[in-house]
Amino acid sequence: MTTRRRPRIGLALAGGGPLGAVYELGVLSALAESLQGIDLNELDVYVGVSAGGFIAAGLANGVSARKLTAMFVESETADEPLSPSILMKPALREYARRASSIPPLLLNSVWHYVSNPMSANFFESFQRLSRAIPTGVFDNASIEHFLTRLFTAPGRTNDFRELRHKLFLVATNLDTGESVAFGTPGHDDIPISAAVRASAALPGLFPPVEIGDSYFVDGALKKTLHASVALDHGAELLLCINPLVPFDSQLAASRGAPRRRKLVEDGLPVVLAQTFRALIHSRMQAGMSKYEKQYPGADVVLFEPNSDDADMFFTNMFSYSSRRRLSEHAYQKTRQELLRRYDELQPILARHGVSIRLDVLRDRDRQLLGVSRRHRRAPMQVMDATRSLEATLDQLEACLSLRRGPKKQAA
């Protein structure tokens, strides 16, 4: 009697910065408890890009989605906290290195201008000063140090070659423009923590990361998901999560949301966010449309926010309360999507020995972070006011207890 071979299952996580990481953790936590036949820490292949690389590396190292959520979202109380402030440290070393280059560059520019007064253009002579502009605002070395500590703890590893499952972290070679999947042969001898740092080095925000004799930046420059890396390594069922989609304000209004003003009125950050999301999402859709022909024996299942999801588009990720709200939002929305798409997804998943637990999805009391349903529906301003009122009432009750004194013992 022959035993049936277990299907090869993979996970591909796109980037999206802190916002994308929080969304992906909410989605993964919902999938972990709602899909029977899948253990997110025992998949055959993991692919991570940018912020998704941090999560993929954690899962491949045996860190559960719930624990990763606690580390990132509830960093004030987690055993191994990852405070977002780690990502906001100024790149002082980069500033100093660039500042030290100003005197020779300035001298060279002046000499070029005065030695060619008839032919040299002033701005052309001094444009070389642009080399003194820092290549990144924030220092990404701290995240590598944190991940090194995390992955060298007992039972974990910072070495691709020692993992029980395949892990690939994609970055872009700055000098060639080519994508490099760290974890593949020839690119598996660097620490996982360094690969995560390189994959998440968003140009302009973080300096490029030097590995060997090359510099690397964010892996999403060429592709959004790099799902093909997992499919090339034999994934037969591939779960994909993309946290960034362009916002459709007209669709949101047609579904009952309050009509918002034009996005252009929110200024440059919103305009850039919408443009960036539209570019990467259209590129991802083009890639996904080819997988059916390129990998006929594989099933690819994508989870992403709805295009009318204002919470995902307008959330301020610098707020601790916003991280909690967004992770809970992603968790609950994924549960709703699994129910809504049950007839579509169940036959696909069943081909790979996976089923959707309707009993879990129909449990209305399930939460990710222990926030009451009443609070989860309320705006954050109401939640903050409620907490403040509760604290005041607790203090008042304590004061009254002191004034009354100890209760008399019963005879």
PDB file of N, CA and C in Angstrom, residues 11 13 23-33 40 55-56 59 65-66 68 239 241 331 334:
ATOM      1  N   LEU A  11       4.476  29.954   1.129  1.00  0.00           N
ATOM      2  CA  LEU A  11       3.935  31.249   1.543  1.00  0.00           C
ATOM      3  C   LEU A  11       4.796  32.352   0.935  1.00  0.00           C
ATOM      4  N   LEU A  13       5.169  36.585   0.922  1.00  0.00           N
ATOM      5  CA  LEU A  13       4.744  37.804   1.602  1.00  0.00           C
ATOM      6  C   LEU A  13       5.374  39.019   0.941  1.00  0.00           C
ATOM      7  N   TYR A  23      -0.544  44.432   8.859  1.00  0.00           N
ATOM      8  CA  TYR A  23      -1.641  43.806   8.117  1.00  0.00           C
ATOM      9  C   TYR A  23      -1.374  42.315   7.911  1.00  0.00           C
ATOM     10  N   GLU A  24      -0.162  41.977   7.471  1.00  0.00           N
ATOM     11  CA  GLU A  24       0.156  40.577   7.205  1.00  0.00           C
ATOM     12  C   GLU A  24       0.068  39.723   8.459  1.00  0.00           C
ATOM     13  N   LEU A  25       0.468  40.278   9.595  1.00  0.00           N
ATOM     14  CA  LEU A  25       0.381  39.516  10.842  1.00  0.00           C
ATOM     15  C   LEU A  25      -1.068  39.250  11.228  1.00  0.00           C
ATOM     16  N   GLY A  26      -1.946  40.216  11.000  1.00  0.00           N
ATOM     17  CA  GLY A  26      -3.363  39.998  11.265  1.00  0.00           C
ATOM     18  C   GLY A  26      -3.942  38.919  10.367  1.00  0.00           C
ATOM     19  N   VAL A  27      -3.575  38.966   9.075  1.00  0.00           N
ATOM     20  CA  VAL A  27      -4.050  37.961   8.129  1.00  0.00           C
ATOM     21  C   VAL A  27      -3.534  36.577   8.506  1.00  0.00           C
ATOM     22  N   LEU A  28      -2.252  36.472   8.793  1.00  0.00           N
ATOM     23  CA  LEU A  28      -1.642  35.181   9.119  1.00  0.00           C
ATOM     24  C   LEU A  28      -2.237  34.584  10.392  1.00  0.00           C
ATOM     25  N   SER A  29      -2.524  35.426  11.372  1.00  0.00           N
ATOM     26  CA  SER A  29      -3.122  34.925  12.607  1.00  0.00           C
ATOM     27  C   SER A  29      -4.498  34.341  12.339  1.00  0.00           C
ATOM     28  N   ALA A  30      -5.253  34.981  11.452  1.00  0.00           N
ATOM     29  CA  ALA A  30      -6.570  34.455  11.089  1.00  0.00           C
ATOM     30  C   ALA A  30      -6.445  33.143  10.317  1.00  0.00           C
ATOM     31  N   LEU A  31      -5.493  33.072   9.391  1.00  0.00           N
ATOM     32  CA  LEU A  31      -5.310  31.850   8.602  1.00  0.00           C
ATOM     33  C   LEU A  31      -4.843  30.693   9.482  1.00  0.00           C
ATOM     34  N   ALA A  32      -3.973  30.998  10.443  1.00  0.00           N
ATOM     35  CA  ALA A  32      -3.421  29.945  11.291  1.00  0.00           C
ATOM     36  C   ALA A  32      -4.501  29.199  12.048  1.00  0.00           C
ATOM     37  N   GLU A  33      -5.534  29.896  12.486  1.00  0.00           N
ATOM     38  CA  GLU A  33      -6.579  29.236  13.271  1.00  0.00           C
ATOM     39  C   GLU A  33      -7.763  28.789  12.420  1.00  0.00           C
ATOM     40  N   LEU A  40       1.648  27.059   9.793  1.00  0.00           N
ATOM     41  CA  LEU A  40       2.421  28.130   9.166  1.00  0.00           C
ATOM     42  C   LEU A  40       3.897  28.092   9.541  1.00  0.00           C
ATOM     43  N   ILE A  55       8.798  38.766   8.478  1.00  0.00           N
ATOM     44  CA  ILE A  55       7.785  37.818   8.943  1.00  0.00           C
ATOM     45  C   ILE A  55       8.092  36.412   8.425  1.00  0.00           C
ATOM     46  N   ALA A  56       8.468  36.304   7.143  1.00  0.00           N
ATOM     47  CA  ALA A  56       8.787  34.998   6.573  1.00  0.00           C
ATOM     48  C   ALA A  56       9.945  34.348   7.322  1.00  0.00           C
ATOM     49  N   LEU A  59       8.652  33.062  10.734  1.00  0.00           N
ATOM     50  CA  LEU A  59       7.851  31.843  10.610  1.00  0.00           C
ATOM     51  C   LEU A  59       8.739  30.637  10.305  1.00  0.00           C
ATOM     52  N   ALA A  65       2.754  33.149  14.240  1.00  0.00           N
ATOM     53  CA  ALA A  65       2.180  34.424  13.814  1.00  0.00           C
ATOM     54  C   ALA A  65       1.689  35.225  15.011  1.00  0.00           C
ATOM     55  N   ARG A  66       1.123  34.541  16.001  1.00  0.00           N
ATOM     56  CA  ARG A  66       0.645  35.224  17.212  1.00  0.00           C
ATOM     57  C   ARG A  66       1.810  35.850  17.980  1.00  0.00           C
ATOM     58  N   LEU A  68       4.757  36.744  16.723  1.00  0.00           N
ATOM     59  CA  LEU A  68       5.249  37.856  15.929  1.00  0.00           C
ATOM     60  C   LEU A  68       4.352  39.082  16.097  1.00  0.00           C
ATOM     61  N   LEU A 239       0.183  30.336  -0.737  1.00  0.00           N
ATOM     62  CA  LEU A 239      -0.597  31.407  -0.126  1.00  0.00           C
ATOM     63  C   LEU A 239       0.187  32.709  -0.259  1.00  0.00           C
ATOM     64  N   ILE A 241       0.226  37.027   0.316  1.00  0.00           N
ATOM     65  CA  ILE A 241      -0.373  38.165   1.008  1.00  0.00           C
ATOM     66  C   ILE A 241       0.270  39.448   0.506  1.00  0.00           C
ATOM     67  N   TYR A 331      -7.213  41.003  10.902  1.00  0.00           N
ATOM     68  CA  TYR A 331      -7.622  39.687  11.405  1.00  0.00           C
ATOM     69  C   TYR A 331      -9.107  39.442  11.136  1.00  0.00           C
ATOM     70  N   THR A 334     -10.020  39.259   7.332  1.00  0.00           N
ATOM     71  CA  THR A 334      -9.628  37.987   6.729  1.00  0.00           C
ATOM     72  C   THR A 334     -10.622  36.896   7.085  1.00  0.00           C
TER      73      THR A 334
END
